[in-house]
Short mmCIF file of C-alpha atoms in Angstrom, two decimals:
data_model
loop_
_atom_site.label_atom_id
_atom_site.label_comp_id
_atom_site.label_asym_id
_atom_site.label_seq_id
_atom_site.Cartn_x
_atom_site.Cartn_y
_atom_site.Cartn_z
CA MET A 1 -0.08 -0.03 -0.10
CA VAL A 2 1.11 3.41 -0.59
CA VAL A 3 1.92 5.92 2.22
CA GLY A 4 -1.37 7.39 3.64
CA ALA A 5 -3.49 5.01 2.00
CA ASP A 6 -6.76 3.74 3.76
CA VAL A 7 -6.06 0.51 5.17
CA ARG A 8 -9.50 -0.54 4.30
CA ASP A 9 -8.56 -0.39 0.84
CA VAL A 10 -5.91 -2.86 0.77
CA GLY A 11 -5.44 -6.71 0.68
CA ASP A 12 -4.11 -8.58 3.62
CA ALA A 13 -0.41 -9.08 2.60
CA ALA A 14 -0.13 -4.81 2.14
CA LEU A 15 -1.81 -4.84 5.48
CA VAL A 16 0.82 -6.71 7.00
CA VAL A 17 3.57 -4.71 5.42
CA ALA A 18 1.87 -1.44 6.71
CA ILE A 19 1.96 -3.66 10.30
CA GLY A 20 5.47 -3.78 9.63
CA ARG A 21 5.96 -0.10 9.55
CA TRP A 22 4.32 0.17 13.01
CA ARG A 23 0.94 1.54 11.62
CA GLU A 24 -1.53 0.83 14.39
CA ASP A 25 -4.51 1.34 12.03
CA ALA A 26 -3.43 -1.50 9.78
CA LEU A 27 -3.22 -3.75 13.05
CA ALA A 28 -6.83 -2.61 13.97
CA GLU A 29 -8.07 -3.35 10.32
CA ALA A 30 -6.34 -7.06 10.60
CA TYR A 31 -8.19 -7.26 13.85
CA ARG A 32 -11.52 -6.02 12.39
CA ARG A 33 -11.41 -8.71 9.53
CA HIS A 34 -10.15 -11.64 11.51
CA ALA A 35 -10.50 -11.30 15.06
CA GLY A 36 -14.05 -12.66 15.14
CA ALA A 37 -12.77 -15.89 13.39
CA VAL A 38 -9.90 -16.16 15.83
CA TYR A 39 -12.19 -15.73 18.78
CA ALA A 40 -14.59 -18.17 17.59
CA LEU A 41 -12.42 -21.01 16.83
CA ALA A 42 -10.42 -20.48 20.42
CA CYS A 43 -13.87 -20.40 21.86
CA ARG A 44 -14.87 -23.51 20.31
CA VAL A 45 -11.47 -25.50 21.17
CA LEU A 46 -11.34 -24.01 24.84
CA SER A 47 -14.82 -23.59 25.70
CA ASP A 48 -13.82 -20.73 27.77
CA GLY A 49 -14.54 -17.01 26.68
CA ALA A 50 -12.08 -15.49 28.70
CA LEU A 51 -9.20 -17.94 27.84
CA ALA A 52 -10.22 -17.52 24.20
CA GLU A 53 -9.85 -13.67 24.61
CA GLU A 54 -6.54 -14.17 25.98
CA VAL A 55 -5.79 -16.34 22.81
CA VAL A 56 -6.88 -13.36 20.34
CA GLN A 57 -4.69 -10.98 22.32
CA GLU A 58 -1.64 -12.95 21.78
CA VAL A 59 -2.39 -13.76 18.10
CA PHE A 60 -2.82 -10.15 17.36
CA LEU A 61 0.15 -9.12 19.82
CA ARG A 62 2.62 -11.49 17.81
CA LEU A 63 1.45 -10.47 14.44
CA TRP A 64 2.44 -6.74 15.77
CA ARG A 65 5.81 -7.85 16.87
CA GLN A 66 6.52 -10.56 14.28
CA PRO A 67 4.92 -9.68 11.34
CA ASP A 68 7.36 -11.10 8.72
CA ARG A 69 6.54 -14.49 10.18
CA PHE A 70 3.82 -14.15 7.76
CA ASP A 71 4.50 -15.30 4.36
CA PRO A 72 1.86 -14.57 1.59
CA ASP A 73 3.28 -17.16 -0.42
CA ARG A 74 2.52 -19.99 2.02
CA GLY A 75 -1.27 -18.91 2.36
CA SER A 76 -3.74 -16.61 3.63
CA LEU A 77 -3.44 -14.05 6.45
CA ARG A 78 -6.69 -15.83 7.92
CA ALA A 79 -5.02 -19.29 7.71
CA PHE A 80 -2.00 -17.94 9.46
CA LEU A 81 -3.71 -16.19 12.32
CA LEU A 82 -6.09 -19.24 12.50
CA ALA A 83 -3.28 -21.60 12.73
CA HIS A 84 -1.55 -19.56 15.39
CA ALA A 85 -4.72 -19.39 17.44
CA HIS A 86 -5.33 -23.17 17.02
CA GLY A 87 -1.58 -23.93 18.45
CA ARG A 88 -2.10 -21.69 21.51
CA ALA A 89 -5.64 -22.92 22.17
CA ILE A 90 -4.28 -26.52 22.24
CA ASP A 91 -1.48 -25.62 24.41
CA ALA A 92 -3.82 -24.19 26.85
CA LEU A 93 -6.02 -27.22 26.32
CA ARG A 94 -3.32 -29.75 26.96
CA SER A 95 -1.75 -28.01 29.88
CA GLU A 96 -2.29 -29.69 33.36
CA SER A 97 -4.34 -26.78 34.57
CA SER A 98 -6.94 -27.12 32.23
CA ARG A 99 -7.47 -31.01 32.46
CA ARG A 100 -10.45 -30.66 34.71
CA LYS A 101 -12.18 -28.25 32.35
CA ARG A 102 -11.80 -30.39 29.67
CA GLU A 103 -13.25 -33.39 31.43
CA GLU A 104 -16.48 -31.13 32.05
CA ARG A 105 -16.36 -30.03 28.28
CA GLU A 106 -16.14 -33.66 26.98
CA ALA A 107 -19.23 -34.54 29.15
CA ARG A 108 -20.97 -31.67 27.58
CA SER A 109 -20.00 -32.31 24.07
CA THR A 110 -21.18 -35.82 24.13
CA ALA A 111 -24.77 -34.22 24.72
CA GLU A 112 -24.10 -31.72 21.74
CA ALA A 113 -23.24 -34.11 19.20
CA GLY A 114 -23.91 -33.16 15.63
CA TYR A 115 -22.60 -30.07 13.66
CA ASP A 116 -23.17 -26.76 14.71
CA LEU A 117 -22.58 -23.99 12.17
CA GLU A 118 -25.83 -22.09 13.18
CA ARG A 119 -23.86 -19.01 14.52
CA GLU A 120 -23.60 -15.87 12.94
CA VAL A 121 -21.15 -16.08 10.27
CA TRP A 122 -18.87 -13.56 8.51
CA ASP A 123 -19.81 -14.68 5.13
CA LEU A 124 -22.89 -16.28 4.91
CA ALA A 125 -22.22 -17.83 1.41
CA VAL A 126 -19.11 -19.21 2.22
CA ALA A 127 -20.16 -20.55 5.63
CA GLU A 128 -23.06 -22.32 3.61
CA ARG A 129 -20.89 -23.89 1.25
CA VAL A 130 -18.25 -25.00 3.82
CA LYS A 131 -21.32 -26.45 5.79
CA ASP A 132 -22.48 -28.38 2.80
CA ALA A 133 -18.98 -29.62 1.95
CA LEU A 134 -18.75 -30.85 5.56
CA VAL A 135 -21.69 -32.74 5.59
CA ARG A 136 -21.13 -34.45 2.61
CA LEU A 137 -17.81 -35.96 3.78
CA PRO A 138 -17.98 -39.46 4.86
CA ALA A 139 -19.25 -39.21 8.26
CA GLU A 140 -16.15 -41.39 9.92
CA GLU A 141 -13.69 -38.66 8.19
CA ARG A 142 -15.85 -35.61 9.53
CA ARG A 143 -15.84 -36.89 12.83
CA ALA A 144 -12.05 -37.47 12.87
CA ILE A 145 -11.46 -34.09 11.83
CA GLU A 146 -14.05 -32.51 14.19
CA LEU A 147 -12.75 -34.28 17.25
CA ALA A 148 -8.89 -33.30 15.99
CA TYR A 149 -9.47 -29.46 15.23
CA PHE A 150 -12.42 -28.40 17.20
CA ASP A 151 -12.40 -30.45 20.23
CA GLY A 152 -8.38 -30.60 20.24
CA HIS A 153 -7.69 -34.21 20.42
CA THR A 154 -4.77 -35.72 18.88
CA TYR A 155 -5.11 -38.39 16.21
CA ARG A 156 -4.08 -41.11 18.81
CA GLU A 157 -6.86 -40.00 21.05
CA VAL A 158 -9.24 -39.83 18.28
CA ALA A 159 -8.48 -43.14 17.59
CA SER A 160 -9.10 -44.55 20.86
CA LEU A 161 -12.38 -42.13 21.16
CA LEU A 162 -13.60 -44.04 17.90
CA GLY A 163 -12.24 -47.26 18.67
CA GLN A 164 -10.29 -47.29 15.28
CA PRO A 165 -6.72 -47.95 14.14
CA GLU A 166 -4.37 -44.96 14.68
CA GLY A 167 -3.38 -45.29 10.97
CA THR A 168 -6.76 -45.31 9.64
CA VAL A 169 -7.53 -42.06 11.45
CA LYS A 170 -4.54 -40.35 10.36
CA SER A 171 -5.45 -41.15 6.94
CA ARG A 172 -9.09 -40.16 7.32
CA ILE A 173 -7.99 -36.53 8.78
CA ARG A 174 -5.64 -36.28 5.60
CA THR A 175 -7.85 -37.60 3.11
CA GLY A 176 -11.03 -35.51 4.70
CA LEU A 177 -9.14 -32.18 4.29
CA ARG A 178 -8.02 -32.96 0.93
CA ARG A 179 -11.80 -33.93 -0.27
CA LEU A 180 -13.06 -30.62 1.74
CA GLN A 181 -10.24 -28.63 -0.15
CA VAL A 182 -11.30 -30.01 -3.52
CA ARG A 183 -15.17 -29.62 -2.93
CA LEU A 184 -14.74 -26.02 -1.94
CA VAL A 185 -12.53 -25.25 -5.10
CA THR A 186 -15.38 -26.69 -7.13
CA TYR A 187 -17.77 -24.48 -5.18
CA GLY A 188 -15.67 -21.54 -6.15
CA VAL A 189 -14.59 -20.95 -2.15
CA THR A 190 -10.81 -20.29 -2.41
CA GLY A 191 -9.98 -17.36 -0.37
CA THR A 192 -10.42 -16.80 3.62
CA GLY A 193 -11.81 -13.12 3.48
CA ALA A 194 -8.14 -11.90 2.22
CA GLU A 195 -9.59 -9.17 0.23
CA PRO A 196 -11.16 -6.05 1.87
CA MET B 1 10.45 -41.98 9.76
CA THR B 2 10.29 -42.42 6.03
CA HIS B 3 8.68 -39.74 3.88
CA ASP B 4 5.62 -41.94 3.44
CA GLU B 5 5.07 -42.00 7.31
CA LEU B 6 5.98 -38.19 7.59
CA GLN B 7 3.34 -37.53 4.74
CA SER B 8 0.78 -39.46 6.33
CA LEU B 9 0.92 -37.22 9.21
CA LEU B 10 0.49 -33.94 7.59
CA GLY B 11 -3.17 -33.66 7.93
CA ALA B 12 -3.17 -34.29 11.72
CA TYR B 13 -0.07 -32.13 11.99
CA ALA B 14 -1.88 -29.08 10.32
CA LEU B 15 -4.63 -29.64 12.93
CA ASP B 16 -2.15 -29.78 15.70
CA ALA B 17 -3.42 -33.31 16.32
CA VAL B 18 0.17 -35.07 16.49
CA GLU B 19 2.38 -35.45 19.69
CA ASP B 20 5.18 -33.44 20.43
CA ASP B 21 7.95 -35.67 18.95
CA GLU B 22 5.99 -36.05 15.93
CA ALA B 23 5.60 -32.57 15.41
CA ARG B 24 9.38 -32.05 15.61
CA ASP B 25 9.95 -34.68 13.07
CA VAL B 26 7.28 -33.17 10.72
CA GLU B 27 8.84 -29.66 11.27
CA ARG B 28 12.37 -30.80 10.38
CA HIS B 29 11.14 -32.44 7.51
CA LEU B 30 9.29 -29.56 6.23
CA ARG B 31 12.06 -27.16 6.27
CA GLU B 32 13.58 -29.25 3.26
CA CYS B 33 10.37 -30.55 1.29
CA PRO B 34 8.32 -27.71 -0.56
CA ARG B 35 5.82 -30.37 -1.41
CA CYS B 36 4.91 -31.32 2.13
CA ARG B 37 5.10 -27.49 2.88
CA ALA B 38 2.48 -27.00 0.09
CA GLU B 39 0.29 -29.45 1.66
CA VAL B 40 0.19 -28.46 5.05
CA ALA B 41 -0.48 -24.87 3.64
CA ASN B 42 -3.40 -26.38 1.77
CA HIS B 43 -4.75 -28.14 4.96
CA ARG B 44 -4.61 -25.10 7.01
CA GLU B 45 -6.28 -23.03 4.37
CA THR B 46 -9.23 -25.61 4.59
CA ALA B 47 -9.12 -25.62 8.28
CA ALA B 48 -9.55 -21.64 8.38
CA LEU B 49 -12.63 -22.04 6.16
CA MET B 50 -13.94 -24.47 8.48
CA ALA B 51 -13.33 -22.17 11.53
CA SER B 52 -14.48 -18.91 9.51
CA VAL B 53 -17.83 -18.53 11.31
CA GLY B 54 -18.77 -16.46 14.23
CA ALA B 55 -18.74 -12.86 13.38
CA GLU B 56 -18.02 -10.45 15.94
CA ALA B 57 -14.56 -10.25 18.17
CA PRO B 58 -15.31 -9.73 21.74
CA ALA B 59 -15.57 -6.19 23.00
CA GLY B 60 -12.77 -4.75 25.01
CA VAL B 61 -10.23 -7.15 23.82
CA TRP B 62 -8.89 -4.63 21.12
CA ASP B 63 -8.59 -2.03 23.88
CA ARG B 64 -6.40 -4.31 25.65
CA ILE B 65 -4.13 -4.94 22.66
CA SER B 66 -3.91 -1.21 21.81
CA ALA B 67 -2.77 -0.54 25.25
CA ALA B 68 -0.36 -3.30 25.24
CA LEU B 69 1.33 -1.93 22.06
CA ASP B 70 2.20 1.34 24.05
CA ASP B 71 4.39 -0.58 26.42
CA ASP B 72 5.70 -2.73 23.75
CA PRO B 73 9.22 -2.80 22.29
CA LEU B 74 9.65 -2.32 18.68
CA PRO B 75 8.15 -4.85 16.21
CA ASP B 76 10.38 -7.23 15.03
CA THR B 77 10.82 -6.03 11.30
CA ALA B 78 14.57 -5.68 10.80
CA ALA B 79 14.17 -7.45 7.44
CA LEU B 80 11.25 -4.84 6.21
CA ALA B 81 12.45 -1.48 7.47
CA PRO B 82 15.06 0.61 9.47
CA ARG B 83 14.95 0.63 13.17
CA PRO B 84 14.38 4.42 14.36
CA GLY B 85 16.10 5.10 17.69
CA SER B 86 13.21 5.78 19.93
CA PRO B 87 10.07 3.53 20.01
CA ARG B 88 7.67 5.27 22.19
CA GLY B 89 5.29 7.59 20.18
CA ARG B 90 7.22 7.16 16.94
CA ARG B 91 4.69 4.32 15.85
CA ARG B 92 1.62 6.76 15.98
CA LEU B 93 3.32 9.41 13.71
CA PRO B 94 2.11 9.19 10.19
CA MET B 95 4.67 7.34 7.92
CA ARG B 96 5.55 10.65 5.81
CA VAL B 97 6.50 12.39 9.05
CA ARG B 98 8.46 9.36 10.27
CA VAL B 99 10.31 9.20 6.96
CA ALA B 100 10.72 13.05 6.89
CA ALA B 101 12.30 12.80 10.41
CA ALA B 102 14.49 9.98 9.65
CA LEU B 103 18.14 10.57 8.57
CA GLY B 104 20.17 9.91 5.34
CA ALA B 105 19.89 8.27 2.03
CA ALA B 106 20.09 4.77 3.78
CA VAL B 107 16.48 5.16 4.91
CA ALA B 108 15.25 6.51 1.37
CA ALA B 109 16.66 3.44 -0.06
CA ALA B 110 14.83 1.17 2.54
CA VAL B 111 11.64 2.96 1.59
CA ALA B 112 12.19 2.37 -2.05
CA VAL B 113 13.00 -1.20 -1.49
CA LEU B 114 9.83 -1.31 0.56
CA SER B 115 7.49 0.10 -2.21
CA VAL B 116 8.75 -2.69 -4.49
CA ALA B 117 7.90 -5.29 -2.08
CA THR B 118 4.40 -3.69 -1.30
CA VAL B 119 3.57 -4.06 -4.93
CA ARG B 120 4.83 -7.67 -5.03
CA LEU B 121 2.62 -8.37 -2.08
CA ASP B 122 -0.49 -6.77 -3.21
CA HIS B 123 -0.17 -8.78 -6.38
CA ARG B 124 0.05 -12.10 -4.19
CA VAL B 125 -3.11 -11.33 -2.69
CA GLY B 126 -4.83 -11.53 -5.89
CA THR B 127 -3.14 -14.86 -6.77
CA LEU B 128 -4.22 -16.34 -3.68
CA ARG B 129 -5.94 -19.20 -5.54
CA ARG B 130 -2.48 -20.31 -6.98
CA THR B 131 -1.45 -20.82 -3.29
CA ILE B 132 -4.17 -22.77 -2.32
CA LEU B 133 -3.85 -25.05 -5.40
CA ALA B 134 -0.37 -25.58 -4.91
CA SER B 135 -0.30 -29.31 -4.94
CA PRO B 136 0.57 -30.71 -8.54
CA ALA B 137 -2.33 -32.98 -8.28
CA ALA B 138 -4.89 -30.68 -7.22
CA GLN B 139 -3.60 -28.13 -9.93
CA ALA B 140 -4.00 -30.79 -12.72
CA ALA B 141 -7.38 -31.69 -11.34
CA THR B 142 -8.57 -28.16 -11.22
CA ALA B 143 -7.30 -27.47 -14.58
CA ALA B 144 -9.52 -29.99 -16.08
CA LEU B 145 -12.57 -28.81 -14.06
CA ILE B 146 -12.02 -25.29 -15.46
CA ASP B 147 -11.26 -26.45 -19.14
CA PRO B 148 -14.69 -25.59 -20.83
CA LEU B 149 -14.32 -28.43 -23.09
CA HIS B 150 -14.10 -31.18 -20.32
CA ARG B 151 -16.88 -33.38 -19.58
CA ASP B 152 -18.33 -34.40 -16.36
CA VAL B 153 -18.78 -38.25 -15.79
CA ARG B 154 -20.99 -39.19 -12.69
CA LEU B 155 -20.47 -42.27 -11.10
CA THR B 156 -22.95 -43.61 -8.67
CA SER B 157 -23.58 -46.72 -6.71
CA ALA B 158 -26.73 -48.93 -7.25
CA ASP B 159 -28.42 -47.62 -3.97
CA GLY B 160 -27.29 -44.13 -4.78
CA ARG B 161 -25.51 -43.93 -1.58
CA LEU B 162 -21.92 -43.40 -3.11
CA ALA B 163 -20.98 -40.93 -5.84
CA ALA B 164 -18.01 -39.61 -7.64
CA GLN B 165 -17.20 -36.82 -10.32
CA VAL B 166 -14.82 -37.35 -12.97
CA ALA B 167 -13.48 -34.65 -14.96
CA LEU B 168 -12.78 -35.87 -18.50
CA ARG B 169 -10.72 -33.78 -21.00
CA LEU B 170 -10.48 -34.16 -24.80
CA THR B 171 -7.18 -35.46 -24.53
CA GLY B 172 -8.16 -38.43 -22.52
CA GLU B 173 -6.86 -37.13 -19.16
CA ALA B 174 -9.26 -37.88 -16.33
CA TYR B 175 -9.38 -36.70 -12.87
CA LEU B 176 -11.45 -38.04 -9.80
CA VAL B 177 -12.33 -34.59 -8.70
CA ASP B 178 -14.97 -35.47 -5.95
CA THR B 179 -15.98 -38.46 -4.36
CA ASP B 180 -17.83 -40.16 -1.43
CA LEU B 181 -15.60 -43.27 -1.64
CA PRO B 182 -14.32 -43.97 1.89
CA VAL B 183 -10.48 -44.71 2.44
CA LEU B 184 -9.54 -48.04 2.07
CA ASP B 185 -7.80 -50.19 4.65
CA ARG B 186 -3.80 -51.04 4.07
CA GLY B 187 -3.53 -53.41 1.17
CA ARG B 188 -6.20 -52.54 -0.81
CA THR B 189 -6.67 -49.98 -3.69
CA TYR B 190 -9.64 -48.70 -5.99
CA GLN B 191 -9.28 -49.57 -9.60
CA VAL B 192 -11.12 -47.90 -12.42
CA TRP B 193 -12.38 -49.83 -15.32
CA GLY B 194 -13.81 -48.60 -18.73
CA LEU B 195 -16.44 -50.42 -20.96
CA ALA B 196 -15.06 -50.25 -24.49
CA GLY B 197 -16.84 -52.27 -27.28
CA GLY B 198 -18.49 -54.89 -24.86
CA ARG B 199 -14.75 -55.52 -23.08
CA VAL B 200 -14.03 -54.40 -19.75
CA VAL B 201 -10.53 -52.83 -19.78
CA SER B 202 -8.47 -51.52 -16.45
CA LEU B 203 -7.74 -47.99 -16.84
CA GLY B 204 -5.64 -47.73 -13.72
CA LEU B 205 -5.34 -47.73 -9.87
CA LEU B 206 -6.58 -44.83 -7.90
CA GLY B 207 -4.80 -46.03 -4.62
CA ALA B 208 -6.72 -46.18 -1.13
CA THR B 209 -7.20 -42.61 -0.95
CA PRO B 210 -8.83 -41.76 -4.33
CA VAL B 211 -9.30 -37.83 -4.29
CA PHE B 212 -7.52 -36.10 -7.21
CA ALA B 213 -6.47 -39.55 -8.74
CA ALA B 214 -5.82 -39.33 -12.35
CA PHE B 215 -6.09 -41.98 -15.23
CA ARG B 216 -6.40 -42.07 -19.12
CA VAL B 217 -9.76 -42.87 -20.89
CA GLU B 218 -9.40 -43.97 -24.58
CA ASP B 219 -12.13 -42.58 -27.01
CA THR B 220 -13.65 -46.02 -27.22
CA VAL B 221 -14.36 -46.23 -23.41
CA THR B 222 -18.39 -45.38 -23.17
CA GLN B 223 -18.71 -46.25 -19.27
CA LEU B 224 -16.57 -46.02 -16.27
CA MET B 225 -16.82 -48.25 -13.21
CA VAL B 226 -14.71 -48.54 -10.05
CA THR B 227 -14.06 -51.54 -7.89
CA SER B 228 -12.00 -52.20 -4.88
CA GLU B 229 -9.22 -54.67 -5.18
CA PRO B 230 -5.83 -55.83 -3.49
CA ALA B 231 -3.24 -53.34 -3.83
CA GLY B 232 -1.44 -53.87 -7.13
CA GLY B 233 -4.57 -54.22 -8.87
CA VAL B 234 -6.05 -57.06 -10.90
CA PRO B 235 -6.25 -57.79 -14.54
CA ALA B 236 -9.95 -58.28 -14.58
CA PRO B 237 -12.55 -57.16 -12.18
CA ASP B 238 -12.78 -59.34 -9.07
CA SER B 239 -15.25 -57.43 -6.92
CA PRO B 240 -18.61 -56.12 -7.17
CA VAL B 241 -18.65 -52.56 -8.88
CA LEU B 242 -19.06 -49.79 -6.54
CA ILE B 243 -19.76 -47.01 -8.34
CA GLN B 244 -20.42 -46.49 -12.26
CA GLY B 245 -21.53 -43.90 -14.98
CA LEU B 246 -21.78 -43.38 -18.82
CA ILE B 247 -19.49 -41.06 -20.36
CA PRO B 248 -21.86 -38.36 -21.86
CA VAL B 249 -21.01 -38.10 -25.73
CA ARG B 250 -18.92 -35.30 -26.89
CA ALA B 251 -20.80 -32.00 -27.34
#
């Protein structure tokens, strides 16, 4: 972006360059675009709003401190931020102190089985397509991906939860993700909100 | 770990669902394998799309972030820009003022480099699609899909519960672009067959995880079928047909 340009008008990659030049308005704009998704994912993994807020804060402060860790050649900003958020949420989840919370959460999530995408969405059209692609996955692949990604289990834990061989779960996660990707491409969903 | 073993972990790794020692092995491998790096990047994009629901960031968090910036040391941007001396307050000045306040031709040169980098970055946002489709198999399959002359072959099971879509180009290149076929156990593979002049001929093996699988279809073939066979395949179909479909005639 050129000097003085309105940060609302630029793409994500240019936004990160502006963040590298200490432009707080650029960080605020990145926050406006992606913090909702970051928060939603952290909430879903942690089932704890206060912990999820800490994750959001950590994710955007790291973007401020180390903007050059984002490489636009390796994917979108949204995916980069969510991958960091997911990693931080998993760390919190797997730490000793949260074991009790996790047990409560597991008891609860069995009661809430089924896919919940009924919340407000940042882009209804995209969310609808993602939902459609997810429900069309073979059930065992979808279950393995959800248990790993949203519930924070390792593939070994997923294998023991589902009573399936570890190798099978590993390949179900990988194949399910590839299937989802190709379906989303077929549906014309290829980005994650990079454009303003 | 062998390359195959590492590769089999990439989906779980992208979802932070591997053990710490496995994560270290994968990370070491990713540093030297662009193909696996691209696969992890693809999985993360897909995961990001799954997570892209839930609109509003919680109120108050931005204020905490903004307050933290004031106490923050300079951002780590050594690779991108010169480091001015005094961090506090400087960040909030408009860029123009900061450039004017900075000294020397080195700064001007750095700004020029930055502008070039910025144009390059802007361009990359527009070509995000390319990044997402970085895997060669996905690229070839997508190229077939967007080719206006390709034909879609719909394959379904007799009970309608399994389906697949094959994109067939005029050249005879065919790609399984979408399917419900489940992952097979170790030691099994999907095999695709063509019906040509009343004879069933093997068109190739699709592997145990058939997404993006490629094979060739000769002009004489009118119908496609898929079976599950022992790894390595068989010369003639030995198992019930799982899904099948007629190839539409050329427009």
